[in-house]
Short mmCIF file of C-alpha atoms in Angstrom, two decimals:
data_model
loop_
_atom_site.label_atom_id
_atom_site.label_comp_id
_atom_site.label_asym_id
_atom_site.label_seq_id
_atom_site.Cartn_x
_atom_site.Cartn_y
_atom_site.Cartn_z
CA MET A 15 88.04 5.83 -11.98
CA SER A 16 87.58 8.18 -9.07
CA SER A 17 86.01 11.50 -8.19
CA ASN A 18 87.74 14.69 -7.06
CA LEU A 19 85.58 15.21 -4.00
CA PRO A 20 86.96 16.76 -0.80
CA ASN A 21 88.95 14.51 1.50
CA HIS A 22 86.47 14.76 4.38
CA GLN A 23 83.85 12.83 2.45
CA PRO A 24 83.61 9.11 3.29
CA ARG A 25 85.76 7.04 0.94
CA ILE A 26 84.03 4.06 -0.68
CA LEU A 27 85.68 1.32 -2.72
CA LEU A 28 83.23 -0.30 -5.15
CA LEU A 29 84.25 -3.66 -6.66
CA SER A 30 82.49 -5.39 -9.55
CA ALA A 31 84.17 -8.70 -10.34
CA TYR A 32 82.06 -9.66 -13.37
CA ASP A 33 80.96 -6.38 -14.88
CA ALA A 34 78.16 -7.64 -17.14
CA GLY A 35 75.53 -5.27 -18.52
CA SER A 36 73.22 -5.00 -15.51
CA HIS A 37 76.17 -4.96 -13.07
CA LYS A 38 77.84 -2.11 -14.96
CA ARG A 39 74.63 -0.18 -15.18
CA TRP A 40 73.98 -0.60 -11.44
CA ARG A 41 77.46 0.56 -10.35
CA GLU A 42 77.49 3.57 -12.69
CA GLN A 43 74.02 4.55 -11.55
CA LEU A 44 74.95 4.11 -7.88
CA VAL A 45 78.03 6.33 -8.14
CA ALA A 46 76.18 9.00 -10.13
CA SER A 47 73.22 9.05 -7.73
CA GLN A 48 75.33 9.28 -4.54
CA PRO A 49 77.58 12.36 -4.94
CA ASP A 50 78.05 12.81 -1.19
CA PHE A 51 80.67 10.08 -1.16
CA HIS A 52 84.16 9.78 -2.62
CA TRP A 53 84.20 6.74 -4.92
CA GLU A 54 86.95 4.47 -6.15
CA VAL A 55 85.78 1.79 -8.59
CA LEU A 56 87.41 -1.42 -9.85
CA ALA A 57 85.68 -3.62 -12.42
CA LEU A 58 86.69 -6.79 -14.27
CA PRO A 59 85.38 -7.73 -17.73
CA PRO A 60 82.48 -10.25 -17.93
CA ARG A 61 84.28 -13.24 -19.43
CA PHE A 62 85.73 -16.57 -18.21
CA PHE A 63 83.02 -16.86 -15.57
CA ARG A 64 84.45 -19.70 -13.48
CA TRP A 65 87.90 -18.12 -13.32
CA ARG A 66 86.46 -14.69 -12.68
CA ILE A 67 84.27 -15.67 -9.73
CA ARG A 68 87.00 -17.76 -8.09
CA GLY A 69 90.08 -15.78 -9.11
CA ASN A 70 89.08 -12.12 -8.76
CA ALA A 71 90.79 -11.66 -5.39
CA LEU A 72 93.99 -13.02 -6.92
CA THR A 73 93.61 -10.81 -10.00
CA TRP A 74 93.40 -7.79 -7.70
CA LEU A 75 96.21 -8.98 -5.39
CA GLN A 76 98.68 -6.29 -6.53
CA GLU A 77 96.10 -3.64 -7.40
CA PRO A 78 97.36 -0.26 -6.02
CA ALA A 79 93.84 0.90 -5.13
CA LEU A 80 93.53 -2.00 -2.68
CA GLN A 81 96.58 -0.83 -0.75
CA ALA A 82 94.70 2.31 0.37
CA SER A 83 92.29 2.60 3.28
CA TYR A 84 88.54 3.14 2.90
CA ASP A 85 85.58 3.88 5.10
CA LEU A 86 83.34 1.40 3.29
CA LEU A 87 83.55 -1.45 0.78
CA ILE A 88 80.67 -2.22 -1.60
CA VAL A 89 81.15 -5.41 -3.60
CA THR A 90 79.00 -7.38 -6.04
CA SER A 91 77.97 -11.00 -5.65
CA MET A 92 80.81 -12.22 -7.90
CA VAL A 93 83.50 -10.79 -5.61
CA ASP A 94 85.36 -13.29 -3.40
CA LEU A 95 85.08 -11.03 -0.37
CA ALA A 96 86.48 -13.50 2.17
CA SER A 97 89.69 -14.01 0.18
CA LEU A 98 89.97 -10.32 -0.61
CA LYS A 99 89.87 -9.37 3.07
CA GLY A 100 92.36 -12.12 3.86
CA PHE A 101 94.79 -10.92 1.18
CA HIS A 102 94.49 -7.31 2.39
CA PRO A 103 94.39 -7.43 6.21
CA HIS A 104 94.05 -3.64 6.53
CA LEU A 105 90.59 -4.01 4.91
CA SER A 106 89.45 -6.86 7.15
CA ARG A 107 87.62 -4.55 9.57
CA THR A 108 86.33 -2.13 6.95
CA PRO A 109 82.49 -2.14 6.93
CA THR A 110 81.23 -3.96 3.85
CA ILE A 111 78.02 -4.13 1.82
CA LEU A 112 77.57 -7.14 -0.46
CA TYR A 113 75.17 -6.52 -3.37
CA MET A 114 73.60 -9.71 -4.69
CA HIS A 115 72.58 -9.26 -8.31
CA GLU A 116 72.08 -13.02 -8.43
CA ASN A 117 72.96 -16.10 -6.42
CA GLN A 118 74.60 -19.30 -7.58
CA PHE A 119 72.20 -21.51 -5.61
CA ALA A 120 69.28 -20.60 -7.88
CA TYR A 121 70.85 -20.76 -11.33
CA PRO A 122 69.16 -23.39 -13.54
CA ASP A 123 71.43 -26.09 -14.91
CA SER A 124 71.85 -25.94 -18.69
CA GLY A 125 73.20 -29.48 -18.76
CA ARG A 126 76.29 -28.23 -20.61
CA GLN A 127 78.26 -26.86 -17.69
CA HIS A 128 80.78 -28.65 -15.48
CA SER A 129 79.19 -28.93 -12.06
CA SER A 130 81.14 -27.22 -9.28
CA ALA A 131 80.40 -26.06 -5.76
CA GLU A 132 83.03 -23.27 -6.00
CA PRO A 133 80.68 -20.45 -7.16
CA LYS A 134 78.22 -21.30 -4.39
CA ILE A 135 81.01 -21.28 -1.80
CA VAL A 136 82.14 -17.83 -2.98
CA ASN A 137 78.60 -16.46 -2.58
CA LEU A 138 78.20 -18.06 0.84
CA TYR A 139 81.57 -16.97 2.23
CA SER A 140 81.05 -13.42 0.95
CA ALA A 141 77.67 -13.23 2.67
CA VAL A 142 79.29 -14.38 5.93
CA ALA A 143 82.09 -11.81 5.58
CA ALA A 144 79.81 -8.84 4.78
CA ASP A 145 78.17 -6.53 7.31
CA GLN A 146 75.08 -5.97 5.15
CA VAL A 147 73.75 -8.11 2.30
CA LEU A 148 71.50 -6.42 -0.25
CA PHE A 149 69.38 -8.34 -2.76
CA ASN A 150 67.69 -6.96 -5.85
CA SER A 151 64.49 -8.90 -5.12
CA ALA A 152 62.84 -10.85 -2.33
CA TRP A 153 62.92 -13.94 -4.55
CA ASN A 154 66.69 -13.60 -4.93
CA ARG A 155 67.08 -13.31 -1.16
CA ASP A 156 64.78 -16.21 -0.34
CA SER A 157 66.20 -18.56 -2.98
CA PHE A 158 69.71 -17.78 -1.72
CA LEU A 159 68.85 -18.50 1.91
CA VAL A 160 66.96 -21.69 1.08
CA GLY A 161 69.63 -22.85 -1.35
CA ALA A 162 72.45 -22.15 1.08
CA TYR A 163 70.61 -23.99 3.85
CA ARG A 164 70.08 -27.08 1.68
CA PHE A 165 73.68 -26.92 0.52
CA LEU A 166 74.99 -26.88 4.08
CA GLU A 167 72.64 -29.70 5.09
CA LYS A 168 74.67 -31.99 2.82
CA MET A 169 77.92 -31.24 4.64
CA PRO A 170 79.08 -33.98 7.07
CA ASP A 171 80.07 -31.87 10.10
CA GLY A 172 81.77 -28.75 11.42
CA LEU A 173 79.01 -26.25 10.66
CA PRO A 174 78.50 -23.20 12.92
CA ASP A 175 75.13 -22.79 14.60
CA GLY A 176 72.66 -20.25 13.20
CA LEU A 177 74.71 -19.37 10.10
CA ILE A 178 71.74 -18.90 7.74
CA HIS A 179 69.80 -17.03 10.41
CA SER A 180 72.67 -14.59 10.89
CA ILE A 181 72.80 -13.91 7.14
CA ARG A 182 69.03 -13.43 7.05
CA GLU A 183 69.21 -10.88 9.86
CA LYS A 184 71.58 -8.64 7.90
CA SER A 185 69.82 -9.06 4.55
CA HIS A 186 67.65 -6.41 2.86
CA VAL A 187 65.92 -5.99 -0.49
CA VAL A 188 67.03 -2.91 -2.45
CA PRO A 189 66.32 -3.34 -6.19
CA VAL A 190 68.32 -2.00 -9.09
CA PRO A 191 66.48 1.28 -9.86
CA ILE A 192 64.70 2.24 -13.06
CA GLU A 193 65.63 5.63 -14.50
CA ASP A 194 62.89 8.20 -13.96
CA ARG A 195 63.04 9.23 -17.62
CA LEU A 196 61.57 5.86 -18.63
CA PHE A 197 58.30 6.48 -16.79
CA LEU A 198 56.14 7.75 -19.61
CA GLU A 199 52.48 8.25 -20.45
CA ARG A 200 51.45 6.15 -23.45
CA GLY A 201 51.60 8.23 -26.63
CA SER A 202 49.38 5.84 -28.58
CA ALA A 203 46.38 3.66 -27.87
CA PHE A 204 46.83 -0.01 -26.94
CA ASN A 205 46.45 -2.10 -30.11
CA ARG A 206 44.03 -4.87 -29.20
CA GLN A 207 43.60 -6.25 -32.72
CA CYS A 208 47.27 -6.61 -33.68
CA PRO A 209 49.38 -5.97 -30.55
CA HIS A 210 53.11 -5.32 -30.77
CA LEU A 211 54.66 -8.08 -28.62
CA LEU A 212 58.10 -7.44 -27.12
CA TRP A 213 60.48 -10.13 -25.82
CA ASN A 214 63.59 -8.28 -24.55
CA HIS A 215 65.93 -10.63 -22.74
CA ARG A 216 69.38 -12.20 -23.04
CA TRP A 217 69.46 -14.74 -25.84
CA GLU A 218 70.27 -17.70 -23.60
CA TYR A 219 68.62 -20.95 -22.63
CA ASP A 220 67.51 -19.77 -19.17
CA LYS A 221 65.22 -17.15 -20.74
CA ALA A 222 63.37 -20.09 -22.37
CA PRO A 223 62.97 -18.97 -26.01
CA ASP A 224 61.51 -22.42 -26.71
CA ARG A 225 58.52 -21.44 -24.59
CA LEU A 226 58.19 -18.19 -26.51
CA LEU A 227 58.04 -20.15 -29.78
CA LEU A 228 55.33 -22.43 -28.42
CA MET A 229 53.34 -19.43 -27.19
CA LEU A 230 53.58 -17.62 -30.55
CA ASP A 231 52.48 -20.76 -32.36
CA ALA A 232 49.52 -21.07 -29.98
CA LEU A 233 48.49 -17.48 -30.76
CA VAL A 234 48.61 -18.20 -34.48
CA ASP A 235 46.54 -21.36 -34.01
CA ALA A 236 43.99 -19.28 -32.10
CA GLY A 237 43.78 -16.77 -34.95
CA GLN A 238 45.36 -13.92 -33.00
CA ASP A 239 47.32 -11.48 -35.15
CA PHE A 240 50.39 -9.74 -33.70
CA ARG A 241 53.62 -7.95 -34.50
CA LEU A 242 56.84 -9.10 -32.86
CA SER A 243 60.10 -7.63 -31.58
CA VAL A 244 62.69 -10.04 -30.19
CA VAL A 245 65.66 -8.04 -28.91
CA GLY A 246 68.36 -8.40 -26.29
CA GLU A 247 72.01 -9.17 -25.67
CA GLN A 248 73.36 -11.87 -27.97
CA PHE A 249 76.34 -14.20 -27.61
CA ARG A 250 78.56 -16.27 -29.88
CA SER A 251 76.52 -19.34 -29.03
CA GLN A 252 72.75 -19.09 -28.72
CA PRO A 253 69.79 -21.49 -28.70
CA GLU A 254 68.69 -22.70 -32.14
CA THR A 255 65.13 -21.76 -31.20
CA PHE A 256 65.76 -18.15 -32.19
CA GLY A 257 66.29 -19.20 -35.79
CA GLN A 258 63.04 -21.16 -35.67
CA ILE A 259 61.13 -18.18 -34.27
CA HIS A 260 62.45 -15.90 -37.02
CA GLU A 261 61.75 -18.43 -39.77
CA ARG A 262 58.22 -19.19 -38.60
CA HIS A 263 57.16 -15.61 -37.80
CA ARG A 264 59.37 -13.49 -40.07
CA GLU A 265 56.39 -11.64 -41.59
CA ARG A 266 55.43 -10.38 -38.14
CA VAL A 267 58.91 -9.26 -37.07
CA VAL A 268 59.40 -5.52 -36.42
CA ASN A 269 62.77 -5.67 -34.60
CA TRP A 270 65.20 -8.57 -34.38
CA GLY A 271 68.47 -8.83 -32.46
CA TYR A 272 70.45 -6.42 -30.35
CA LEU A 273 69.67 -2.70 -30.67
CA ASN A 274 72.94 -0.77 -30.52
CA SER A 275 71.24 2.55 -29.85
CA ARG A 276 69.80 3.11 -26.38
CA ALA A 277 67.52 5.76 -27.89
CA ASP A 278 66.14 3.21 -30.35
CA TYR A 279 65.57 0.76 -27.52
CA ASP A 280 63.76 3.39 -25.44
CA ASP A 281 61.56 4.19 -28.44
CA LEU A 282 60.72 0.50 -28.76
CA LEU A 283 59.74 0.32 -25.09
CA SER A 284 57.31 3.19 -25.58
CA GLU A 285 55.87 1.75 -28.81
CA ALA A 286 55.33 -1.90 -27.84
CA ASP A 287 52.02 -3.00 -26.36
CA VAL A 288 52.93 -6.13 -24.40
CA VAL A 289 56.26 -7.10 -22.83
CA ILE A 290 56.63 -10.85 -22.41
CA SER A 291 58.77 -13.06 -20.24
CA THR A 292 59.06 -16.82 -20.57
CA ALA A 293 62.07 -16.99 -18.25
CA LEU A 294 63.09 -19.89 -16.05
CA HIS A 295 65.61 -17.60 -14.35
CA ASP A 296 65.33 -13.89 -13.64
CA PHE A 297 66.49 -12.49 -10.31
CA GLN A 298 64.85 -9.09 -10.76
CA GLY A 299 63.78 -8.55 -14.37
CA LEU A 300 65.10 -5.14 -15.38
CA SER A 301 63.89 -5.50 -18.96
CA MET A 302 60.35 -6.18 -17.75
CA LEU A 303 60.41 -3.29 -15.29
CA GLU A 304 61.72 -0.83 -17.88
CA ALA A 305 59.03 -1.80 -20.37
CA MET A 306 56.30 -1.55 -17.74
CA ALA A 307 57.59 1.90 -16.75
CA SER A 308 57.27 2.91 -20.40
CA GLY A 309 53.63 1.82 -20.52
CA CYS A 310 53.78 -1.79 -21.72
CA MET A 311 51.38 -4.33 -20.33
CA ALA A 312 53.34 -7.20 -18.77
CA LEU A 313 52.76 -10.89 -19.42
CA ALA A 314 54.92 -13.11 -17.21
CA PRO A 315 54.90 -16.54 -15.58
CA ASP A 316 53.75 -16.76 -11.98
CA ARG A 317 57.24 -17.43 -10.58
CA LEU A 318 60.66 -15.90 -9.83
CA ALA A 319 60.59 -12.18 -8.93
CA TYR A 320 57.56 -11.37 -11.10
CA PRO A 321 54.93 -11.60 -8.34
CA GLU A 322 56.71 -8.67 -6.68
CA TYR A 323 55.63 -6.23 -9.40
CA VAL A 324 53.56 -7.87 -12.15
CA PRO A 325 49.83 -7.79 -11.24
CA ALA A 326 48.31 -11.22 -10.56
CA ALA A 327 45.89 -10.83 -13.47
CA GLN A 328 48.88 -10.53 -15.84
CA ARG A 329 50.75 -13.63 -14.62
CA TYR A 330 50.03 -16.92 -16.38
CA ALA A 331 50.20 -20.31 -14.68
CA GLY A 332 53.72 -21.67 -14.61
CA HIS A 333 54.41 -25.26 -15.70
CA THR A 334 58.18 -25.60 -15.52
CA ASP A 335 58.03 -29.29 -16.45
CA ASP A 336 55.47 -28.85 -19.25
CA PRO A 337 56.43 -26.11 -21.74
CA ALA A 338 53.43 -26.82 -23.98
CA ALA A 339 50.94 -26.41 -21.12
CA GLU A 340 52.65 -23.21 -20.05
CA ALA A 341 52.55 -21.82 -23.59
CA GLU A 342 48.83 -22.52 -23.80
CA ALA A 343 48.31 -20.78 -20.46
CA ALA A 344 50.28 -17.73 -21.64
CA ALA A 345 48.47 -17.52 -24.98
CA GLY A 346 45.09 -17.93 -23.30
CA LEU A 347 45.79 -15.22 -20.76
CA LEU A 348 47.02 -12.82 -23.44
CA SER A 349 43.82 -13.35 -25.44
CA ARG A 350 41.73 -12.49 -22.38
CA LEU A 351 43.83 -9.42 -21.62
CA LEU A 352 43.50 -8.19 -25.20
CA HIS A 353 39.73 -8.51 -24.91
CA GLN A 354 39.74 -6.38 -21.77
CA PRO A 355 43.09 -4.60 -21.24
CA PRO A 356 43.94 -3.77 -17.61
CA GLU A 357 44.83 -0.31 -16.37
CA PRO A 358 48.53 0.62 -16.74
CA CYS A 359 50.62 -0.47 -13.76
CA ALA A 360 53.95 1.35 -13.72
CA PRO A 361 56.42 0.09 -11.06
CA GLN A 362 56.65 3.42 -9.23
CA ALA A 363 58.46 1.99 -6.20
CA TRP A 364 61.39 1.06 -8.46
CA ARG A 365 62.04 4.67 -9.55
CA LEU A 366 65.60 5.89 -9.12
CA SER A 367 64.39 9.05 -7.37
CA LYS A 368 62.84 6.83 -4.68
CA LEU A 369 65.46 4.12 -4.40
CA GLN A 370 68.47 6.45 -4.33
CA LYS A 371 67.25 7.59 -0.90
CA LYS A 372 67.10 3.99 0.27
CA TYR A 373 70.64 3.36 -0.97
CA TYR A 374 71.82 6.46 0.86
CA LYS A 375 70.23 5.27 4.10
CA VAL A 376 71.81 1.81 3.85
CA ILE A 377 75.23 3.27 3.06
CA SER A 378 74.91 5.82 5.88
CA ALA A 379 73.81 3.20 8.39
CA THR A 380 76.75 0.96 7.50
CA LEU A 381 79.20 3.86 7.73
CA GLY A 382 77.84 4.80 11.14
CA PRO A 383 79.46 7.91 12.66
CA LEU A 384 81.20 8.76 9.36
CA THR A 385 77.87 9.49 7.66
CA VAL A 386 77.73 12.86 5.92
CA SER A 387 75.00 15.26 6.95
#
């Protein structure tokens, strides 16, 4: 895809090597919010992860768009930037921004995957090859730098001095923005007696649905009534816990499964009372941010990126090695919050209208003298 903007505008090639939901949303939003630049976009479908992250530069080897010249490259964390620049020497000196939606050093191990250092190497080499490295949260940045440092510590020899420091110096936090239209005033009062609980995450092990089940059971044991919506992207294989949640709490279920209509999902965000995370892995937490923008009270563990935007009073004690203790902490905190609900806390700093200016400044600074006025 490309725009028909005048030739004098800086030409940017945007590459997304694993165009999953949040990656696709980010790139489409970026292009739409930055009309001062001429965009060319290449994206690969989000399947065959290990081949995609290691083979994307080879997949694009004969891509006509990569034969052209550009003023700037913007690539996602799945792109093998070092190989791509090696395969296309005319792009080797083109200024480049690497956008880190996630990092392979901080992914939890499911125990079902074949262990490989290749994805970590791709992330590390891309960060070395980029001129600027953007992260969607401070936790993503810090876990990458710490993880990369520990990874390199295990290598026997031949490491350059100050490598992690040099990456840190060119790293910045620029989150994926939340659409302004989602920032709403609550149309109905907070239901303290029978709150509508929303769990809106990918249906995978790293979002810890087992901890959600334990928390819901703890609420029932405490005599707390609630309604429940469990929604999010589903896959061919998913944890059996979801079946147990539905079986045990079916009478409380309002919404279950993936909502095909974005309008229906937006309505749910504005109707729910509490948005819950039980995640063991979340590099930014778009689903939490969107729900908070729409007026939901957040309930999240005190870990990952959540301390960056969830108020301390709404974060329960994390016990990564003790799911039962964590569930009790979450249920206990929710009971206290229902007794005395906090003031709404919309994540205003994550608004698109604010962050699009920050993106423009980063792009302009990387372009240098080619920046449009």
